[in-house]
Short mmCIF file of C-alpha atoms in Angstrom, two decimals:
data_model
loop_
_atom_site.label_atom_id
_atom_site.label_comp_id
_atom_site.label_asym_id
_atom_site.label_seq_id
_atom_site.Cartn_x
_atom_site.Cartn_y
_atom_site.Cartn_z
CA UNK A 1 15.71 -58.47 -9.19
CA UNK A 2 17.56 -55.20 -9.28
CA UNK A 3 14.15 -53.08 -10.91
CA UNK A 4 11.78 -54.90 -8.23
CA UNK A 5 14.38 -53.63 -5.72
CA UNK A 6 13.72 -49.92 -6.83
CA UNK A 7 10.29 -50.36 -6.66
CA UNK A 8 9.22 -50.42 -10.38
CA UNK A 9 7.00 -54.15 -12.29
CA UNK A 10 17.63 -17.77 -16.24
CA UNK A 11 19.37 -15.34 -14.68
CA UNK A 12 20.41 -13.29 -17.48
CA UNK A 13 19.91 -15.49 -20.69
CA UNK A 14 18.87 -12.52 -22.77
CA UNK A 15 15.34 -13.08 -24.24
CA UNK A 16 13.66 -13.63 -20.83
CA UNK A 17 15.30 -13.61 -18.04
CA UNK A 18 15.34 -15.87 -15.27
CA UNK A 19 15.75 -14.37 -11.65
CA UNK A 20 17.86 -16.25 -8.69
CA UNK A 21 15.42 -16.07 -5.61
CA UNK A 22 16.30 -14.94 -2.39
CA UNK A 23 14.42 -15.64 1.11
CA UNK A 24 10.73 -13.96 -0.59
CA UNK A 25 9.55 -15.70 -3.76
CA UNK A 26 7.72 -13.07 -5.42
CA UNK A 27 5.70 -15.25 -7.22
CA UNK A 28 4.20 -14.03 -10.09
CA UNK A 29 0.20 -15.17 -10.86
CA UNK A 30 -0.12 -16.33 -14.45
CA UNK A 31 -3.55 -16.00 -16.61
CA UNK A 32 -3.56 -19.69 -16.94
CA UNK A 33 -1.07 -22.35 -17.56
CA UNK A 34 -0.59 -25.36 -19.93
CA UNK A 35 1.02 -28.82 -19.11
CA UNK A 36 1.76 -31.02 -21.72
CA UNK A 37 2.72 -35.09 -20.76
CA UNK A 38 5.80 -35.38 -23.29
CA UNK A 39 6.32 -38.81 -21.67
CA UNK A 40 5.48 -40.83 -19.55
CA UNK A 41 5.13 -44.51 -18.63
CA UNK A 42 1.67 -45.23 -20.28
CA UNK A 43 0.27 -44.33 -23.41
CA UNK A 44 -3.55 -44.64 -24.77
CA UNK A 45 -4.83 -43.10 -28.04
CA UNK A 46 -8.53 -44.34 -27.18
CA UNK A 47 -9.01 -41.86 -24.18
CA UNK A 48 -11.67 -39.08 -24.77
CA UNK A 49 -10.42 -35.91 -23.90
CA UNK A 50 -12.39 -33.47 -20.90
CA UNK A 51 -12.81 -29.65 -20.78
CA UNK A 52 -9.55 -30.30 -18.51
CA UNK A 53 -7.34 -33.19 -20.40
CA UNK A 54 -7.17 -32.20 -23.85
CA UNK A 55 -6.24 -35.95 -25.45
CA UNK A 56 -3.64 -36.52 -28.56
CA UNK A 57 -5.43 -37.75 -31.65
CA UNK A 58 -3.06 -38.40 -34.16
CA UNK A 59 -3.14 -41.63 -35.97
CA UNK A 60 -0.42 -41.38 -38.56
CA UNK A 61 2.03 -42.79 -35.50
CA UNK A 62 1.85 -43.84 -31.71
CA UNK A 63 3.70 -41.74 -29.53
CA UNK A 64 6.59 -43.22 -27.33
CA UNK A 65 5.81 -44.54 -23.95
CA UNK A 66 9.14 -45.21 -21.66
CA UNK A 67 9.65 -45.36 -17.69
CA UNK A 68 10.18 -42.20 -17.90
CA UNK A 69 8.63 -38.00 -17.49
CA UNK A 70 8.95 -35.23 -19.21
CA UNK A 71 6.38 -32.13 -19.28
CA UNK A 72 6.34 -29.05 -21.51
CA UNK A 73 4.98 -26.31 -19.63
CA UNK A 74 3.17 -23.50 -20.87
CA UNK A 75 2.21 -20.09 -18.64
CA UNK A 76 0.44 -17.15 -20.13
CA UNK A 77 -0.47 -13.16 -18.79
CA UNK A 78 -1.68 -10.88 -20.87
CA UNK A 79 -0.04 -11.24 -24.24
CA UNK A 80 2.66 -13.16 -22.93
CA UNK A 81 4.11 -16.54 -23.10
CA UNK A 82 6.42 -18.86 -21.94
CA UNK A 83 7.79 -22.11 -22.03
CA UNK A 84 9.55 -24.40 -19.48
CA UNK A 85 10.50 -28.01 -20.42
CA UNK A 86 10.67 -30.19 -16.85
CA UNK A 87 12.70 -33.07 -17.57
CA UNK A 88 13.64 -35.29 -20.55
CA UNK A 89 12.44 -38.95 -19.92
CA UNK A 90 15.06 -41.78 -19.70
CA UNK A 91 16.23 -42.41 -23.40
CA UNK A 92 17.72 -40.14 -25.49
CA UNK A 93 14.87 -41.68 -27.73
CA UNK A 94 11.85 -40.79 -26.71
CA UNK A 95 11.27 -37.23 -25.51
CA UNK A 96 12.63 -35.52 -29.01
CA UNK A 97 10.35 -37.96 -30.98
CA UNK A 98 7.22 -37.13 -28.83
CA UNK A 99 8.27 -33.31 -29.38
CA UNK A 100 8.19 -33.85 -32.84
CA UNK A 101 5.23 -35.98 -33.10
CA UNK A 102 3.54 -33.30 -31.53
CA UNK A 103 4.66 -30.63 -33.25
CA UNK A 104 6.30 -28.49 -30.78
CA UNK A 105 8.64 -26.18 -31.12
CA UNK A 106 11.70 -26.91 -29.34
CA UNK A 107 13.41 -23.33 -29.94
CA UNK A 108 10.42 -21.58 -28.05
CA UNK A 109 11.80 -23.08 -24.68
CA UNK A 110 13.31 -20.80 -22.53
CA UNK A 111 14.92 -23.09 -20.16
CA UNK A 112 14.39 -26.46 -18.62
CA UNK A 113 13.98 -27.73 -15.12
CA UNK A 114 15.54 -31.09 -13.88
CA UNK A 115 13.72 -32.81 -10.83
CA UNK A 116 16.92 -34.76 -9.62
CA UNK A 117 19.97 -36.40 -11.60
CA UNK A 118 17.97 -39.66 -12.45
CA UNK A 119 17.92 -41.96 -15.82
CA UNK A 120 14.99 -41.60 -15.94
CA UNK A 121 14.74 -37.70 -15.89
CA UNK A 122 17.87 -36.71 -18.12
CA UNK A 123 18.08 -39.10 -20.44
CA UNK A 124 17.28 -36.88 -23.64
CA UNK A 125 18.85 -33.62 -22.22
CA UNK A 126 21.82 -33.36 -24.11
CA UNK A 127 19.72 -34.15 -27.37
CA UNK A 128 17.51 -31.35 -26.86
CA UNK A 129 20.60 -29.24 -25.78
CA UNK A 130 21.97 -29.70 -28.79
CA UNK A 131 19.16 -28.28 -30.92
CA UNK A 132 18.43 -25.41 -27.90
CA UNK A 133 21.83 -24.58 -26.74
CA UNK A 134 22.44 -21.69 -24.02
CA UNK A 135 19.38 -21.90 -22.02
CA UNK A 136 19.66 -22.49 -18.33
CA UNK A 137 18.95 -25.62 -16.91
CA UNK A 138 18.36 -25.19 -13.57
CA UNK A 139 19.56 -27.86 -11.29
CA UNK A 140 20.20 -28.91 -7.59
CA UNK A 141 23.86 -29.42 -7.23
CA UNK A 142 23.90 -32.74 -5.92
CA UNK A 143 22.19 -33.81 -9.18
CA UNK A 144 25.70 -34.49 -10.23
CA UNK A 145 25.91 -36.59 -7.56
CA UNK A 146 28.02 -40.02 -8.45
CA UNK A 147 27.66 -43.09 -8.36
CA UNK A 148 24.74 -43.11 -7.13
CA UNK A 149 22.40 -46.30 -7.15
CA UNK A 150 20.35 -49.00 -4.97
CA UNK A 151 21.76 -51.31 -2.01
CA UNK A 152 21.04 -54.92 -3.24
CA UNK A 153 19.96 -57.49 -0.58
CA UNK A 154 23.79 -58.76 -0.06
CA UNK A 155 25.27 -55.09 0.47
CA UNK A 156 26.64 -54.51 -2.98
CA UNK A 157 25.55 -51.23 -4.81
CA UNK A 158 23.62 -51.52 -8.55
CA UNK A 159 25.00 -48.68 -9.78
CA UNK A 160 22.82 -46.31 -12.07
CA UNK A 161 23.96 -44.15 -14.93
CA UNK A 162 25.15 -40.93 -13.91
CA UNK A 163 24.61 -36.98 -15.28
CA UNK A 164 28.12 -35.54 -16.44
CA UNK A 165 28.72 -32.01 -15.54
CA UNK A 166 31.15 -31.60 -18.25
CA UNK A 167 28.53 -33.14 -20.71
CA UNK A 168 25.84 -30.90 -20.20
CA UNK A 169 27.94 -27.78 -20.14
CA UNK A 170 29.59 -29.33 -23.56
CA UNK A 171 25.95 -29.71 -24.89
CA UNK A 172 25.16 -26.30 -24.91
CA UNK A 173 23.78 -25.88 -20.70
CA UNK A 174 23.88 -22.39 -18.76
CA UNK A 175 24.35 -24.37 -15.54
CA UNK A 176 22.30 -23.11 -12.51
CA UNK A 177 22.90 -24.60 -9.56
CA UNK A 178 20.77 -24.05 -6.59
CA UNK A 179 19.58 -25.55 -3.82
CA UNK A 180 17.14 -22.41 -3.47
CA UNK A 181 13.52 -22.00 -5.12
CA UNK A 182 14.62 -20.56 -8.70
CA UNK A 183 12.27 -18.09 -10.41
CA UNK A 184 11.99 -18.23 -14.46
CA UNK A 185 9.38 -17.07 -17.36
CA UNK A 186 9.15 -13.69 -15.74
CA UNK A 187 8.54 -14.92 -12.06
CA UNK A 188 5.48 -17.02 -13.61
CA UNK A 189 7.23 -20.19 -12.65
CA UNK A 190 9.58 -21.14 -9.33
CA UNK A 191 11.60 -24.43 -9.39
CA UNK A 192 10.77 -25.09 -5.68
CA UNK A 193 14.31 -26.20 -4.45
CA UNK A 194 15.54 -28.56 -1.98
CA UNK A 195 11.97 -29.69 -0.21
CA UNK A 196 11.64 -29.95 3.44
CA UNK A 197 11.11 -33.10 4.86
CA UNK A 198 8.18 -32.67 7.43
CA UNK A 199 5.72 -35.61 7.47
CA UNK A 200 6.34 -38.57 9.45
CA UNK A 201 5.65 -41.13 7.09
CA UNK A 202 7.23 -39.93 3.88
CA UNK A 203 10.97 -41.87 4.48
CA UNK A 204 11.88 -41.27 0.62
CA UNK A 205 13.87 -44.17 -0.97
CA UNK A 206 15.11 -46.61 1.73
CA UNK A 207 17.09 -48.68 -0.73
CA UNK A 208 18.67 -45.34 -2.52
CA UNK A 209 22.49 -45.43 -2.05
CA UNK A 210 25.73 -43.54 -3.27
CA UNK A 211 29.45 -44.01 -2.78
CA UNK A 212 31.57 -41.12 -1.25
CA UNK A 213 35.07 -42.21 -0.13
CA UNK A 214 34.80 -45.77 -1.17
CA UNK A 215 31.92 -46.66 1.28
CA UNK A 216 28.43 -47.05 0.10
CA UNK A 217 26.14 -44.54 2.16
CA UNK A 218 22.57 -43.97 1.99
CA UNK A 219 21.53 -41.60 -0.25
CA UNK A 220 18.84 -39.27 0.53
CA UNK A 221 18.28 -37.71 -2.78
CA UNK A 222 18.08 -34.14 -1.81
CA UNK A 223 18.05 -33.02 -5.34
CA UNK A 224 14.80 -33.76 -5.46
CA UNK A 225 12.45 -30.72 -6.60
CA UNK A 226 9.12 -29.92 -8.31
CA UNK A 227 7.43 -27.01 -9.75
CA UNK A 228 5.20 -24.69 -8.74
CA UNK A 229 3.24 -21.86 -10.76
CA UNK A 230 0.15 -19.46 -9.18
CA UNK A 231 -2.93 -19.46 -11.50
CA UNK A 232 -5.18 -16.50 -11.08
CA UNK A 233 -8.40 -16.63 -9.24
CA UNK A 234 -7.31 -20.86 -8.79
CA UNK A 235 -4.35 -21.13 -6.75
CA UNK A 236 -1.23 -23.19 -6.61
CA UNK A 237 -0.45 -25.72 -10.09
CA UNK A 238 2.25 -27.96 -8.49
CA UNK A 239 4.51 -30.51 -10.11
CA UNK A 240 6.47 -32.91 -8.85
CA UNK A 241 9.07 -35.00 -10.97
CA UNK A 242 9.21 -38.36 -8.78
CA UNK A 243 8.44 -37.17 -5.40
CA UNK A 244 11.38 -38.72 -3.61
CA UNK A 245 11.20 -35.83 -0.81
CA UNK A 246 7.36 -36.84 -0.86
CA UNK A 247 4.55 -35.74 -2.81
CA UNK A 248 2.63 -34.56 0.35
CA UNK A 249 6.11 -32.72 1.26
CA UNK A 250 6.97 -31.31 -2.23
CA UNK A 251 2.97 -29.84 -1.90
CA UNK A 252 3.33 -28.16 1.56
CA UNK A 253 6.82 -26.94 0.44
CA UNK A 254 5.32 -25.34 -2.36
CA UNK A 255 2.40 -23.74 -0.01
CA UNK A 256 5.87 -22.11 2.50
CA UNK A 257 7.63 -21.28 -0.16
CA UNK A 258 5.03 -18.92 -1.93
CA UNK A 259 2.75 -17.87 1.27
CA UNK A 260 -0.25 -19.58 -0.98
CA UNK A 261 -2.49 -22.25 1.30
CA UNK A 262 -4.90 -22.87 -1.83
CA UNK A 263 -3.37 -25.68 -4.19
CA UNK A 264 -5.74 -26.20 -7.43
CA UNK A 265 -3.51 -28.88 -9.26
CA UNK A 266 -1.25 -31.97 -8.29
CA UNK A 267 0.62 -33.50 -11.35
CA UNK A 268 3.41 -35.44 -11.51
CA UNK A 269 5.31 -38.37 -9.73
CA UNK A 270 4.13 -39.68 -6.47
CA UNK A 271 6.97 -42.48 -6.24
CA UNK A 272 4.85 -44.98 -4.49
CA UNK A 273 4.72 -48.20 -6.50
CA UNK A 274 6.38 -51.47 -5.23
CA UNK A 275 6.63 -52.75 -1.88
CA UNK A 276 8.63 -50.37 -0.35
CA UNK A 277 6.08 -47.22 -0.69
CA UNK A 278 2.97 -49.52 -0.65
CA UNK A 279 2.18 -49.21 2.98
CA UNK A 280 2.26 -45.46 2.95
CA UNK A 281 -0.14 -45.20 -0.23
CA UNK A 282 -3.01 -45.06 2.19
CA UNK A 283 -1.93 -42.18 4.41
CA UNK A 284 -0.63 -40.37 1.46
CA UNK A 285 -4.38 -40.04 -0.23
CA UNK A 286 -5.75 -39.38 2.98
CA UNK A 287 -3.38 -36.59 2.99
CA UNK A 288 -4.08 -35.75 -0.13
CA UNK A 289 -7.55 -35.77 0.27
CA UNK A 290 -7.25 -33.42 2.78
CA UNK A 291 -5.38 -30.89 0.76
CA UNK A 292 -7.91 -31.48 -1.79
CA UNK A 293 -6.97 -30.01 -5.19
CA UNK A 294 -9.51 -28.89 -7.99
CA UNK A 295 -7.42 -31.79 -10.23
CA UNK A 296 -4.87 -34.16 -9.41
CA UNK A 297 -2.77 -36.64 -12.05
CA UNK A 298 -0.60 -39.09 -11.01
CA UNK A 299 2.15 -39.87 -13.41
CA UNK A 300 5.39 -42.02 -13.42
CA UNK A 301 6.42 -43.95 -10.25
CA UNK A 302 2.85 -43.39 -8.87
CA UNK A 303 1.68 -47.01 -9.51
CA UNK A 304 -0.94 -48.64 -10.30
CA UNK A 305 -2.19 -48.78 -7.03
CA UNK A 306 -1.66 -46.00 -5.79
CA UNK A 307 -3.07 -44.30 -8.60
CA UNK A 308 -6.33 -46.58 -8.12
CA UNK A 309 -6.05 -45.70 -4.49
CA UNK A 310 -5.90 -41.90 -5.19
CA UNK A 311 -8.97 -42.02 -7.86
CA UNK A 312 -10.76 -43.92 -5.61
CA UNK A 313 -10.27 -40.98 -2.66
CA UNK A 314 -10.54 -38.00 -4.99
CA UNK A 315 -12.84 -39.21 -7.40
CA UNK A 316 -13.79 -35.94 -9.18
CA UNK A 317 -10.41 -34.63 -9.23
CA UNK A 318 -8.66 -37.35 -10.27
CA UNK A 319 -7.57 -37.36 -14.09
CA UNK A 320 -5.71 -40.23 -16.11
CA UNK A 321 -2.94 -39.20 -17.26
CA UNK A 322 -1.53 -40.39 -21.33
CA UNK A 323 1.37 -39.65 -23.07
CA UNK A 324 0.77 -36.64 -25.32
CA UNK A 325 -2.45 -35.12 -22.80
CA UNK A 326 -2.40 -31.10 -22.55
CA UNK A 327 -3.72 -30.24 -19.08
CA UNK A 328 -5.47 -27.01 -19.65
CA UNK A 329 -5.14 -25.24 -16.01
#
């Protein structure tokens, strides 16, 4: 069916500024940062939390579980903090219930962060625009891109539901734009921008496709982007919304972009369940293995075995990831 066939069974924005980045990314090093899972595709109120994975314990309700991501981010220097949401899950549902399940504060973000124009990304964006209207959400361009969808097996195109420009704008957006690495929270925190593509075995979606003058082309989801923050004394936190560019890609990316070899934490996407990514998973944790981060958390379009595969590689790194967990970095 169509789901197997995907592969799933501010600059200027008053209170604190984010800065367009040129050719150097002056990446700023933050005290420590905070990651919170907002959603994701699994939930578990049983796990016992680490020194690391702080777990949610609150009984009164079960948080929402969706195929879907959405992190709140936290950094912190000195006396200051900031807050980046990356993402909003695939319903309009789920991410503002989970925010208010767990209590946060929607009107401390500063600005939010879209991996690519999924569903499953921006589904709850104009919901929490509504409440936090006028922050930037910065974007690649060709998040707008539309339609956009998967080639089926007999050449037709299963089109997905598409981000409106006009929509976001209406909702309350400062559009940015960019296909560079963005810096926000007072340089603490770089969008990474449009990833190079330089392993040989990370092909991103084969099946991916858009239409542009009536023909159905594939598409090669450039929009694809991550996070990446510097944690003092620790090294590069780096976050990756689906990985479509490739998580080993979207990690050496991150290492160009900021001059910064040392990566401490891998969280995010990996996009490598179903039979499509399946033959890569190996090389990918072998790669990954290599790099060989402090922690590493597979969320999302990992997989289940690919996330087996990566705990079984990076045994002491590797964390579990639960709707609700704050990753203390």
């Amino acid at each position: 069916d169509e789901l197997t066939q995907l592969g799933l069974t501010l600059e200027g924005f008053g209170m604190i500024g984010a800065t367009k980045c040129n050719d150097n990314l002056e990446l700023q090093e933050a005290d420590r940062a905070e990651i919170t899972t907002v959603i994701d595709n699994y939930t578990d109120v049983l796990l016992t939390s680490t020194e690391v994975a702080k777990r949610p314990r609150i009984i009164s309700q079960a948080p929402l579980a969706e195929h879907g991501l959405s992190m709140l981010i936290k950094v912190f220097r000195g006396s200051e903090e900031h807050t980046i949401l990356f993402d909003a899950g695939w319903s309009d549902i789920g991410v503002p219930f989970n925010l208010k399940l767990f209590g946060i504060d929607v009107s401390k973000v500063e600005a939010i962060v879209l991996s690519h124009g999924h569903m499953d990304h921006f589904g709850a964006l104009t919901e929490i625009l509504k409440v936090r209207r006028g922050i930037p959400v910065v974007l690649h361009p060709d998040a707008f891109t539309a339609p956009r969808g998967l080639r089926l097996r007999d050449g037709r195109m299963s089109k997905f539901p598409t981000l409106d420009e006009q929509s976001v704008i209406k909702a309350g957006a400062d559009l940015v734009k960019t296909k560079s690495p963005y810096l926000l929270a007072s340089g603490l925190v770089a969008s990474t921008g449009e990833i190079e593509r330089v392993t040989d075995f990370e092909k991103g979606m084969p099946n991916a496709c858009l239409e542009r003058n009536g023909k159905i082309e594939h598409d090669p989801i450039l929009d694809d982007q991550g996070i990446v923050i510097n944690v003092k004394g620790k090294g590069l936190v780096v976050v990756s919304g689906c990985g479509h560019a490739g998580i080993v890609n979207t990690i050496y990316h991150a290492q160009n972009i900021t001059k910064i070899d040392k990566v401490y934490a891998i969280l995010g996407g990996f996009h490598l369940s179903g039979p499509l990514f399946e033959p890569i998973i190996g090389r990918t944790a072998e790669e990954l293995r290599k790099i060989d981060p402090e922690i590493i958390v597979p969320m999302h379009c990992t997989g289940w075995k690919a996330i087996n595969e990566i705990a079984k590689e990076l045994p002491h790194q590797f964390l579990l990831n639960t709707v609700g967990t704050r990753f203390l970095l």
